[in-house]
Every structure is written in structure tokens, then in C-alpha cells.
mmCIF file of C-alpha atoms in Angstrom:
data_model
loop_
_atom_site.group_PDB
_atom_site.id
_atom_site.type_symbol
_atom_site.label_atom_id
_atom_site.label_comp_id
_atom_site.label_asym_id
_atom_site.label_seq_id
_atom_site.Cartn_x
_atom_site.Cartn_y
_atom_site.Cartn_z
ATOM 1 C CA MET A 1 16.976 6.375 -12.027
ATOM 2 C CA ILE A 2 15.463 3.971 -14.586
ATOM 3 C CA TYR A 3 14.785 1.562 -11.811
ATOM 4 C CA SER A 4 12.822 4.234 -9.976
ATOM 5 C CA MET A 5 10.803 5.256 -12.918
ATOM 6 C CA CYS A 6 9.882 1.668 -13.858
ATOM 7 C CA SER A 7 8.850 0.987 -10.190
ATOM 8 C CA TYR A 8 6.582 4.220 -10.343
ATOM 9 C CA LEU A 9 5.149 3.043 -13.699
ATOM 10 C CA LEU A 10 4.491 -0.358 -12.337
ATOM 11 C CA GLY A 11 2.683 1.183 -9.312
ATOM 12 C CA THR A 12 0.356 2.987 -11.747
ATOM 13 C CA CYS A 13 -0.878 -0.333 -13.062
ATOM 14 C CA MET A 14 -4.146 -0.208 -11.056
ATOM 15 C CA THR A 15 -5.306 -3.930 -10.496
ATOM 16 C CA ALA A 16 -8.714 -2.466 -9.307
ATOM 17 C CA ALA A 17 -9.345 -0.799 -12.784
ATOM 18 C CA LEU A 18 -8.558 -4.106 -14.431
ATOM 19 C CA VAL A 19 -10.795 -6.054 -12.109
ATOM 20 C CA GLY A 20 -13.595 -3.492 -12.537
ATOM 21 C CA LYS A 21 -13.209 -3.801 -16.223
ATOM 22 C CA VAL A 22 -13.636 -7.619 -16.087
ATOM 23 C CA TYR A 23 -16.878 -6.902 -14.119
ATOM 24 C CA GLY A 24 -17.942 -4.168 -16.357
ATOM 25 C CA VAL A 25 -17.794 -1.548 -13.686
ATOM 26 C CA SER A 26 -15.730 1.558 -13.215
ATOM 27 C CA LEU A 27 -14.570 1.399 -9.563
ATOM 28 C CA ALA A 28 -13.521 4.999 -9.776
ATOM 29 C CA ASN A 29 -17.283 5.888 -10.007
ATOM 30 C CA GLU A 30 -18.438 3.563 -7.216
ATOM 31 C CA HIS A 31 -18.755 4.085 -3.445
ATOM 32 C CA SER A 32 -15.450 5.880 -2.319
ATOM 33 C CA GLY A 33 -14.076 6.118 -5.897
ATOM 34 C CA ASN A 34 -10.832 4.645 -4.656
ATOM 35 C CA LEU A 35 -9.044 2.070 -6.877
ATOM 36 C CA GLY A 36 -8.128 -0.270 -4.213
ATOM 37 C CA ALA A 37 -9.061 -3.846 -2.887
ATOM 38 C CA ARG A 38 -11.479 -2.386 -0.227
ATOM 39 C CA ASN A 39 -13.655 -0.470 -2.658
ATOM 40 C CA ALA A 40 -13.433 -3.427 -5.165
ATOM 41 C CA GLY A 41 -14.754 -5.881 -2.448
ATOM 42 C CA ARG A 42 -17.412 -3.391 -1.374
ATOM 43 C CA THR A 43 -18.670 -2.874 -4.895
ATOM 44 C CA LEU A 44 -18.202 -6.357 -6.478
ATOM 45 C CA GLY A 45 -17.720 -8.726 -3.759
ATOM 46 C CA LYS A 46 -15.075 -10.925 -2.048
ATOM 47 C CA MET A 47 -13.368 -12.406 -5.107
ATOM 48 C CA ALA A 48 -12.910 -8.750 -6.537
ATOM 49 C CA PHE A 49 -11.321 -7.947 -3.281
ATOM 50 C CA VAL A 50 -8.991 -10.979 -3.336
ATOM 51 C CA TRP A 51 -7.981 -10.378 -7.075
ATOM 52 C CA THR A 52 -7.379 -6.761 -6.398
ATOM 53 C CA ALA A 53 -5.327 -7.152 -3.263
ATOM 54 C CA ALA A 54 -3.427 -9.988 -4.728
ATOM 55 C CA GLY A 55 -2.482 -7.802 -7.695
ATOM 56 C CA ASP A 56 -1.396 -4.908 -5.536
ATOM 57 C CA VAL A 57 0.587 -7.035 -3.298
ATOM 58 C CA LEU A 58 2.259 -8.512 -6.363
ATOM 59 C CA LYS A 59 3.320 -4.988 -7.466
ATOM 60 C CA GLY A 60 5.345 -4.566 -4.237
ATOM 61 C CA VAL A 61 6.869 -7.976 -4.458
ATOM 62 C CA ILE A 62 7.947 -7.428 -8.117
ATOM 63 C CA ILE A 63 9.392 -4.020 -7.376
ATOM 64 C CA VAL A 64 11.641 -5.226 -4.504
ATOM 65 C CA MET A 65 12.629 -8.551 -6.078
ATOM 66 C CA ALA A 66 13.620 -6.678 -9.245
ATOM 67 C CA ALA A 67 16.199 -4.685 -7.202
ATOM 68 C CA HIS A 68 17.470 -7.819 -5.685
ATOM 69 C CA VAL A 69 17.838 -9.562 -9.063
ATOM 70 C CA LEU A 70 19.561 -6.476 -10.396
ATOM 71 C CA GLY A 71 22.014 -6.675 -7.456
ATOM 72 C CA PHE A 72 20.835 -3.282 -5.977
ATOM 73 C CA PRO A 73 21.367 -2.719 -2.220
ATOM 74 C CA ASP A 74 18.239 -2.921 0.078
ATOM 75 C CA TYR A 75 17.984 0.958 0.389
ATOM 76 C CA ILE A 76 17.669 1.179 -3.467
ATOM 77 C CA ALA A 77 15.004 -1.619 -3.163
ATOM 78 C CA ALA A 78 13.220 0.506 -0.504
ATOM 79 C CA LEU A 79 13.370 3.616 -2.677
ATOM 80 C CA GLY A 80 11.888 1.652 -5.520
ATOM 81 C CA LEU A 81 9.122 0.567 -3.216
ATOM 82 C CA ILE A 82 8.403 4.218 -2.376
ATOM 83 C CA CYS A 83 8.379 4.947 -6.134
ATOM 84 C CA GLY A 84 5.898 1.999 -6.700
ATOM 85 C CA LEU A 85 3.676 3.238 -3.795
ATOM 86 C CA LEU A 86 3.696 6.727 -5.159
ATOM 87 C CA GLY A 87 2.634 5.263 -8.583
ATOM 88 C CA HIS A 88 -0.183 3.415 -6.862
ATOM 89 C CA LEU A 89 -1.326 6.412 -4.839
ATOM 90 C CA TYR A 90 -1.010 8.996 -7.523
ATOM 91 C CA PRO A 91 -1.045 7.439 -11.073
ATOM 92 C CA PHE A 92 -0.608 10.043 -13.607
ATOM 93 C CA TRP A 93 -2.947 8.464 -16.199
ATOM 94 C CA LEU A 94 -5.867 8.718 -13.606
ATOM 95 C CA ARG A 95 -5.164 12.355 -12.743
ATOM 96 C CA PHE A 96 -3.301 11.245 -9.629
ATOM 97 C CA HIS A 97 -6.300 9.420 -7.993
ATOM 98 C CA GLY A 98 -5.303 5.741 -7.252
ATOM 99 C CA GLY A 99 -5.467 3.386 -4.288
ATOM 100 C CA LYS A 100 -4.363 3.665 -0.675
ATOM 101 C CA GLY A 101 -1.197 1.563 -0.944
ATOM 102 C CA VAL A 102 -1.567 -0.834 1.938
ATOM 103 C CA ALA A 103 -1.377 -4.036 -0.193
ATOM 104 C CA THR A 104 1.516 -2.746 -2.206
ATOM 105 C CA LEU A 105 3.509 -1.752 0.949
ATOM 106 C CA LEU A 106 2.852 -5.151 2.423
ATOM 107 C CA GLY A 107 3.886 -6.897 -0.828
ATOM 108 C CA GLY A 108 7.289 -4.955 -0.690
ATOM 109 C CA LEU A 109 7.785 -5.715 2.853
ATOM 110 C CA VAL A 110 7.307 -9.493 2.196
ATOM 111 C CA VAL A 111 10.438 -9.405 0.125
ATOM 112 C CA LEU A 112 12.404 -6.503 1.628
ATOM 113 C CA GLU A 113 12.139 -7.509 5.362
ATOM 114 C CA PRO A 114 9.701 -10.287 6.386
ATOM 115 C CA LEU A 115 10.195 -9.526 10.071
ATOM 116 C CA LEU A 116 8.773 -6.049 9.423
ATOM 117 C CA LEU A 117 5.893 -7.522 7.748
ATOM 118 C CA ILE A 118 5.181 -9.936 10.487
ATOM 119 C CA GLY A 119 5.434 -6.979 13.016
ATOM 120 C CA VAL A 120 2.800 -5.038 10.839
ATOM 121 C CA LEU A 121 0.442 -7.846 10.834
ATOM 122 C CA VAL A 122 0.664 -8.518 14.491
ATOM 123 C CA MET A 123 0.257 -4.719 15.309
ATOM 124 C CA ILE A 124 -2.823 -4.645 12.860
ATOM 125 C CA GLY A 125 -4.334 -7.542 14.808
ATOM 126 C CA ILE A 126 -3.685 -5.973 18.172
ATOM 127 C CA GLY A 127 -4.944 -2.719 16.987
ATOM 128 C CA TYR A 128 -8.144 -4.293 15.680
ATOM 129 C CA LEU A 129 -8.831 -6.022 18.915
ATOM 130 C CA LEU A 130 -8.257 -2.745 20.886
ATOM 131 C CA THR A 131 -10.265 -0.567 18.613
ATOM 132 C CA ARG A 132 -12.616 -2.945 16.552
ATOM 133 C CA SER A 133 -11.490 -0.924 13.429
ATOM 134 C CA LEU A 134 -9.067 -2.172 10.712
ATOM 135 C CA THR A 135 -8.332 1.365 9.935
ATOM 136 C CA LEU A 136 -7.206 2.304 13.404
ATOM 137 C CA GLY A 137 -5.388 -1.146 13.657
ATOM 138 C CA PHE A 138 -3.565 -0.093 10.542
ATOM 139 C CA VAL A 139 -2.635 3.250 12.060
ATOM 140 C CA ILE A 140 -1.305 1.550 15.106
ATOM 141 C CA SER A 141 0.708 -0.857 13.077
ATOM 142 C CA VAL A 142 2.146 2.041 11.032
ATOM 143 C CA LEU A 143 3.241 3.779 14.229
ATOM 144 C CA ALA A 144 4.853 0.606 15.283
ATOM 145 C CA LEU A 145 6.446 0.088 11.920
ATOM 146 C CA ILE A 146 7.988 3.524 12.188
ATOM 147 C CA ALA A 147 9.397 2.695 15.653
ATOM 148 C CA GLY A 148 10.750 -0.633 14.234
ATOM 149 C CA ILE A 149 12.451 0.872 11.284
ATOM 150 C CA LEU A 150 14.096 3.773 13.252
ATOM 151 C CA ILE A 151 15.213 1.272 15.952
ATOM 152 C CA PHE A 152 16.181 -1.960 14.178
ATOM 153 C CA TYR A 153 16.395 -0.993 10.465
ATOM 154 C CA PRO A 154 17.600 2.599 10.072
ATOM 155 C CA ALA A 155 18.755 1.682 6.542
ATOM 156 C CA TYR A 156 15.131 1.557 5.676
ATOM 157 C CA SER A 157 14.291 4.853 7.168
ATOM 158 C CA VAL A 158 13.553 6.183 3.568
ATOM 159 C CA LEU A 159 10.288 4.097 3.938
ATOM 160 C CA LEU A 160 9.120 6.664 6.355
ATOM 161 C CA LEU A 161 8.147 8.779 3.346
ATOM 162 C CA ALA A 162 6.061 6.036 1.957
ATOM 163 C CA LEU A 163 4.433 5.474 5.366
ATOM 164 C CA ALA A 164 3.448 9.162 5.535
ATOM 165 C CA ALA A 165 2.113 8.996 2.077
ATOM 166 C CA VAL A 166 0.002 5.966 2.875
ATOM 167 C CA LEU A 167 -1.238 7.713 6.141
ATOM 168 C CA LEU A 168 -2.268 10.835 4.342
ATOM 169 C CA LYS A 169 -4.248 8.828 1.823
ATOM 170 C CA HIS A 170 -6.148 7.347 4.754
ATOM 171 C CA ARG A 171 -6.790 10.616 6.529
ATOM 172 C CA THR A 172 -10.492 10.641 5.871
ATOM 173 C CA ASN A 173 -10.886 7.098 7.007
ATOM 174 C CA ILE A 174 -8.957 7.873 10.192
ATOM 175 C CA GLN A 175 -11.030 10.966 10.804
ATOM 176 C CA GLU A 176 -14.195 9.114 10.394
ATOM 177 C CA ARG A 177 -13.060 6.339 12.957
ATOM 178 C CA TRP A 178 -11.875 9.009 15.548
ATOM 179 C CA ARG A 179 -15.401 10.456 15.682
#
């Protein structure tokens, strides 16, 4: 329970808010208003994108590594990752308006199961080549990840909740790309 709460709280540490503060800009008031790497990059440039993405990836890495250091089984690490993602997506201190969770999810997968991460990255690439859209490439990769988890890693099936939450946060981007 304490691990889950700490994971959520770490997730609420919005790298984009910190990067925006360094640049003297509130990213919540710029472009999409999203506190993620994509909005940071669009608003402040490539380095802001890189710093924000790196910080969000690091959150996922720390959450899963903490579970391993504490001796928790992988399914608890996966639950912690979900809590961290929920904190990133819905930070209480920002009236539940955060980022979209992709970088945090990828960071958690780096430690939890690198083969799943490699599969996601390959599928994003294939999806992008097919659709010329990173958003749709990501959707394709999530669908492949769902299949991969169900077939090869059923112990991580709890991550399906996190994937649903990330897809839900991307719904407007997905709708725009389908048009």
C-alpha cells in the first residue's frame, strides 16, 4: 500500500512543469495545455522535449527499480507502474490534468520487461511507416503490447489497465488522426 501511494506521488511530479518553470513558461497554458514532452517540445524547443521526456522516463524506471530493490514480485512492480502512470495522468495537485503517460510507461517497461519495450518500439516504427503518424503508430504498438502481454506475460495483465488509461488520454489525438 505504501509502495503504491509513493508510486502515485512520484508520478505526480510533472517534469514538464519543472522544465516550463526553468524557461519561465507555464506549459499548462500553452498549446494543448498538456504537461508532457510533446507540448514542452512544441512550445519550448527540442531540449525542453528531451529534458521532459527523460524526466518522465526516469519516473517509470525509479518506480519499477524500487520494487525490485524492495524484493517485490514483478506483478507488484507492474501495479506500482500503474499507480505512477495514474499519478502522471491525473496529478491531484493539478486538478487531475497531467501528461499522457507514454514516456513513463516506456521507462517502466525498460526495467520491468525489456523485451516488451523492444516490441513496443518496433511496433511504433512499423505503425509510423504504415500511417505516417506517431499517434497511430503508438496505438498500433499498444494493441500489439496488449497481445504480447496476454500471450507471453500474463503476470503483467494488470498493465492492461494502464494501457487503457494511456489510450484514453490520447483519444483526442487518435480522433484527429482518423479524420
